[in-house]
mmCIF file of C-alpha atoms in Angstrom:
data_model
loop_
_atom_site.group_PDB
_atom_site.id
_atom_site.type_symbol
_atom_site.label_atom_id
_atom_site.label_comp_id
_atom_site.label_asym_id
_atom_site.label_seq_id
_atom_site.Cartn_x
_atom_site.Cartn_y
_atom_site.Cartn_z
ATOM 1 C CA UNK A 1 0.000 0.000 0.000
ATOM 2 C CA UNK A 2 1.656 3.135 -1.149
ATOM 3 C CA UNK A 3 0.707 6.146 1.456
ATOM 4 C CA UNK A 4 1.351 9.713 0.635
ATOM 5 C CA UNK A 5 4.530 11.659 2.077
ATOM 6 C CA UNK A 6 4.675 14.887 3.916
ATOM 7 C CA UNK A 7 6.513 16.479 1.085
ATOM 8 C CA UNK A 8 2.709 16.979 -0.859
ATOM 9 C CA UNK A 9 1.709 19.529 1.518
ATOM 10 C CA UNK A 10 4.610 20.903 3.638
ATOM 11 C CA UNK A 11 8.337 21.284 3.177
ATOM 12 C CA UNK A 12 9.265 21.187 7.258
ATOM 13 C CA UNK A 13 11.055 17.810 8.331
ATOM 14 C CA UNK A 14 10.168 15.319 10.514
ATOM 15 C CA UNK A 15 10.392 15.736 13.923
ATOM 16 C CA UNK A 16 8.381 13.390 15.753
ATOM 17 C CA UNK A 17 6.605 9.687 14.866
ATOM 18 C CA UNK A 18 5.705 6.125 16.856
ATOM 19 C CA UNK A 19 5.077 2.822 14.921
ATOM 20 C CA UNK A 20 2.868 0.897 16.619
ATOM 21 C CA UNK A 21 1.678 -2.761 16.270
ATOM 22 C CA UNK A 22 -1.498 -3.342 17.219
ATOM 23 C CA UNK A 23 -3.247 -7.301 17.970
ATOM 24 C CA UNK A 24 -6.211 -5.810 16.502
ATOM 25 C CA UNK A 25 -7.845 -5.543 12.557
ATOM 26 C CA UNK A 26 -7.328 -2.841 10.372
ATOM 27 C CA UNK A 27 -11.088 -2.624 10.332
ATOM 28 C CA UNK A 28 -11.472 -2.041 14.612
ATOM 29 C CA UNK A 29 -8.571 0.165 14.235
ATOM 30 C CA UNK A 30 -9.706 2.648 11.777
ATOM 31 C CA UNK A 31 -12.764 2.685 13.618
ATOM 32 C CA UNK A 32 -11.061 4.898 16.669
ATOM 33 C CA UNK A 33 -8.052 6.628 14.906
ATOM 34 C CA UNK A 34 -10.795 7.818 11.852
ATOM 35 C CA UNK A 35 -12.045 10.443 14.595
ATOM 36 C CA UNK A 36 -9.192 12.294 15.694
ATOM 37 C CA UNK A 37 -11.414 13.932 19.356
ATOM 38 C CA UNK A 38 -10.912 10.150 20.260
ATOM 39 C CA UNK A 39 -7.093 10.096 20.396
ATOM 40 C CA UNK A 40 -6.732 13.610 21.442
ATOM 41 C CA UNK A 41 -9.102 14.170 24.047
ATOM 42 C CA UNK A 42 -7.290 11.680 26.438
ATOM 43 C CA UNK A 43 -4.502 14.427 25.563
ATOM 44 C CA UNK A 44 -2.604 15.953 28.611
ATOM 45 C CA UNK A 45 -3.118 19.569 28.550
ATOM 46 C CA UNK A 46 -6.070 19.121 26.167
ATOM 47 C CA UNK A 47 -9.661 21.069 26.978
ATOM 48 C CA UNK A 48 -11.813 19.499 24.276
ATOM 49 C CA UNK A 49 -11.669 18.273 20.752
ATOM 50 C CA UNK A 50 -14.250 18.904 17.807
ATOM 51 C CA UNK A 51 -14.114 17.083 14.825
ATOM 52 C CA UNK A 52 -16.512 17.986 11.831
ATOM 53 C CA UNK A 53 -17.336 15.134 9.101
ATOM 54 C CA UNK A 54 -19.061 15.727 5.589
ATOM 55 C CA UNK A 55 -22.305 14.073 4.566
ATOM 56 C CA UNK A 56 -20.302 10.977 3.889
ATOM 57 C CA UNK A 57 -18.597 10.760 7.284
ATOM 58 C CA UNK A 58 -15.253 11.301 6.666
ATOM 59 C CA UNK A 59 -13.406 14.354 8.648
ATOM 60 C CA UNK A 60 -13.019 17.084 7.306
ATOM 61 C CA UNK A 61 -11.311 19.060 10.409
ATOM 62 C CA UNK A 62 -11.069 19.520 13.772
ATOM 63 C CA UNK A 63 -10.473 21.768 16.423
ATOM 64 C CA UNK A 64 -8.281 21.426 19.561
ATOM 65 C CA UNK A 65 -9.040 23.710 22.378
ATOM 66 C CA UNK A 66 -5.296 23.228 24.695
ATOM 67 C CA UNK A 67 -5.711 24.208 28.131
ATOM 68 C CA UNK A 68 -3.925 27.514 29.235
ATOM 69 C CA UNK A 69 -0.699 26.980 31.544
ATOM 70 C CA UNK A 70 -1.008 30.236 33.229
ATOM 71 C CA UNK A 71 -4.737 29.929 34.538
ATOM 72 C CA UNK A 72 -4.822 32.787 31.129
ATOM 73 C CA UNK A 73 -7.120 32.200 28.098
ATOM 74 C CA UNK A 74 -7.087 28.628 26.467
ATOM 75 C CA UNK A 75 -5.487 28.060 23.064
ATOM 76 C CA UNK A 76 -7.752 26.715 20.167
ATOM 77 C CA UNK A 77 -5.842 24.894 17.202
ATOM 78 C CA UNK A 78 -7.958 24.149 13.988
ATOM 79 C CA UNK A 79 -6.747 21.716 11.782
ATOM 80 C CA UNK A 80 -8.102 20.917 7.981
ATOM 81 C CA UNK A 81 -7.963 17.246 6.799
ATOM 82 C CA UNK A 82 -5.859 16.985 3.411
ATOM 83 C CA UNK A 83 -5.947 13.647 2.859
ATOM 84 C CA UNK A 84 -8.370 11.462 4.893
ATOM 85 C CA UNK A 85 -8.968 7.302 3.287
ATOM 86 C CA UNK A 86 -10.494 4.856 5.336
ATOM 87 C CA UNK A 87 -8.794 2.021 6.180
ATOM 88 C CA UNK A 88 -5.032 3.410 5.752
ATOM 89 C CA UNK A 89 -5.320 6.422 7.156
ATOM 90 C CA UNK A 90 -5.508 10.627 7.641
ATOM 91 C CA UNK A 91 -3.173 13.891 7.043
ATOM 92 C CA UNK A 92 -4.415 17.157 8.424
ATOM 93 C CA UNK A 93 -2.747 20.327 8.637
ATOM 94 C CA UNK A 94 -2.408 23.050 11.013
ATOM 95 C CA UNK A 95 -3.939 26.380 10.632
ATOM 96 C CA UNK A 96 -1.504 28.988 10.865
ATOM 97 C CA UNK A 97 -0.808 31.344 12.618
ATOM 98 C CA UNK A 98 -0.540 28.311 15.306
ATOM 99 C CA UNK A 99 -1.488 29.366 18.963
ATOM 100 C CA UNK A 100 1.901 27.579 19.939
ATOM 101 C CA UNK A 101 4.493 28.783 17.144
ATOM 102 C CA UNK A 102 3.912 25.736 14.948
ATOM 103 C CA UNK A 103 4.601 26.814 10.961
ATOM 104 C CA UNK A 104 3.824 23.792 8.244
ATOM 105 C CA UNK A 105 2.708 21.657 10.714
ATOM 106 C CA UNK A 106 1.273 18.451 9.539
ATOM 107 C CA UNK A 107 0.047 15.368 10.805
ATOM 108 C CA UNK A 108 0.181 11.926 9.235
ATOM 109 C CA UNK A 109 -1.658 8.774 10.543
ATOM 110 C CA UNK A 110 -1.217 5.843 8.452
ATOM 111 C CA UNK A 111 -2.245 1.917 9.209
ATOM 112 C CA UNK A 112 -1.373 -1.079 7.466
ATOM 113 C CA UNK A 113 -2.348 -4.814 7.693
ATOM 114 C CA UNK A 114 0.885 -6.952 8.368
ATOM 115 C CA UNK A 115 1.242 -10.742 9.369
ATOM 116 C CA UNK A 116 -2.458 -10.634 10.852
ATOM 117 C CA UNK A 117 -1.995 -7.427 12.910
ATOM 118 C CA UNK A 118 -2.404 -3.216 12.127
ATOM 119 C CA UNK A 119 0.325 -1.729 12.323
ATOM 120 C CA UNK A 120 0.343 2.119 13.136
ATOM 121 C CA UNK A 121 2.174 5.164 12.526
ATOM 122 C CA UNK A 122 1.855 8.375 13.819
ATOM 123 C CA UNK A 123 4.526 11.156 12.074
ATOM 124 C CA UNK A 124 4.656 14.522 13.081
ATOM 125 C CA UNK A 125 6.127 17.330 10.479
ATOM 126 C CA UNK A 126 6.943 21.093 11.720
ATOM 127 C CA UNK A 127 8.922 23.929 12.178
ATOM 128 C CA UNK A 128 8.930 26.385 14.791
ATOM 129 C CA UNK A 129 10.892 29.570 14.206
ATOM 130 C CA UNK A 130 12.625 29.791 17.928
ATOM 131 C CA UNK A 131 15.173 27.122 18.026
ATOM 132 C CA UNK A 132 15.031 26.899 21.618
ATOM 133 C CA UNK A 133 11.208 26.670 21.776
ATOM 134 C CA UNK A 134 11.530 23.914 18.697
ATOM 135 C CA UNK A 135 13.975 21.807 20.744
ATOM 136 C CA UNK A 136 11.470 22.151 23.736
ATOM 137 C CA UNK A 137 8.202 20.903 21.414
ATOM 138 C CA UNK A 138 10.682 18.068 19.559
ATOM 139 C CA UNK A 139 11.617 16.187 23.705
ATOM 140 C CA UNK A 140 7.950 17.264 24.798
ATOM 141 C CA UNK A 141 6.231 15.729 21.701
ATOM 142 C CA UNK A 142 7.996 12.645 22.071
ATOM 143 C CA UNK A 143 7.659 12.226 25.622
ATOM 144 C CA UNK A 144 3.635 12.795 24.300
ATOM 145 C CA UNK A 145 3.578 10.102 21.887
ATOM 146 C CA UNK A 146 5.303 7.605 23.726
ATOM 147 C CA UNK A 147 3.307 7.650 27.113
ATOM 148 C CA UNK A 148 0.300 9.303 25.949
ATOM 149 C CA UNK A 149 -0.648 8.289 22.536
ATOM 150 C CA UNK A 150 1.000 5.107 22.222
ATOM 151 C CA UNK A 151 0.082 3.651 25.247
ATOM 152 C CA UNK A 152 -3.945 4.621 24.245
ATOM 153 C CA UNK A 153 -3.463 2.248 21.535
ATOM 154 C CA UNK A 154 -2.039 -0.353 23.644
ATOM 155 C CA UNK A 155 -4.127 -0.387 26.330
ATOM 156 C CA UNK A 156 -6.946 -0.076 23.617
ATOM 157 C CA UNK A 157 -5.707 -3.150 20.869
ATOM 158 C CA UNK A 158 -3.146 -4.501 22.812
ATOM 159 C CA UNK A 159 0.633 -4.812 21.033
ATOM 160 C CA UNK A 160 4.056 -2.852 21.155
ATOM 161 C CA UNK A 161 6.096 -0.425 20.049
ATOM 162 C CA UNK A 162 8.503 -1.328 16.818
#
């Protein structure tokens, strides 16, 4: 299955992913990850999620609202699907300007059938103009998608890291 590469939509590099397999079907996996509010609302930091789907079901966007660190006003990210197919998986980039500095930020979800089990993998592409602030999003990010979002999917479907 040939999945499409960050490079369509945004020029920033890699700076963040987790490959996950899952004990579970393509099928029961698409079911959750299809929605993004289901990954992200178990989120740390994370208010609420809204995801919007066309007449057909598929998303078409969604909006994260991040809670504020400083008891301030909370930050609201929207995010526009550019490539959503069920079964393998979603792209959606970030509406700039970014409440957190993100420029070309894109998300790409993919899942793939292998040996009887899904596996999944979650790659995050961005830039952020401050290098100091960019090193501080690439060791938080991580941190994120290794005891956050990957360990949703395990406790979820069962199945490791690669």
């Amino acid at each position: 299955m040939k999945f499409p590469s960050a490079d369509k939509w945004v020029t920033s590099p890699q700076r963040n992913g987790i490959k996950i397999e899952l004990n579970a079907s393509v099928d029961e996996v698409w079911q959750f990850v299809a929605n993004p509010a289901n990954v992200f609302s178990d989120c740390c930091g994370v208010n609420s999620v809204e995801s919007k789907t066309n007449d057909s079901g598929r998303c078409t966007e969604y909006t994260i609202n991040y809670e504020a660190e400083d008891g301030g006003e909370d930050m609201v990210a929207r995010s526009a699907m550019v490539w959503y197919e069920p079964n393998q998986g979603w792209a959606s980039l970030d509406e700039e300007p970014h409440p957190m500095g993100f420029e070309q930020s894109l998300l790409l979800v993919s899942i793939e059938e292998k040996e009887g089990k899904t596996v999944l993998s979650w790659n995050m592409y961005y830039d952020i103009a401050n290098d100091e602030m960019l090193q501080m999003f690439i060791t938080g990010l991580e941190q994120s998608l290794n005891e956050e979002v990957a360990q949703l999917f395990i406790r979820k479907f069962g199945g490791r890291m690669i």
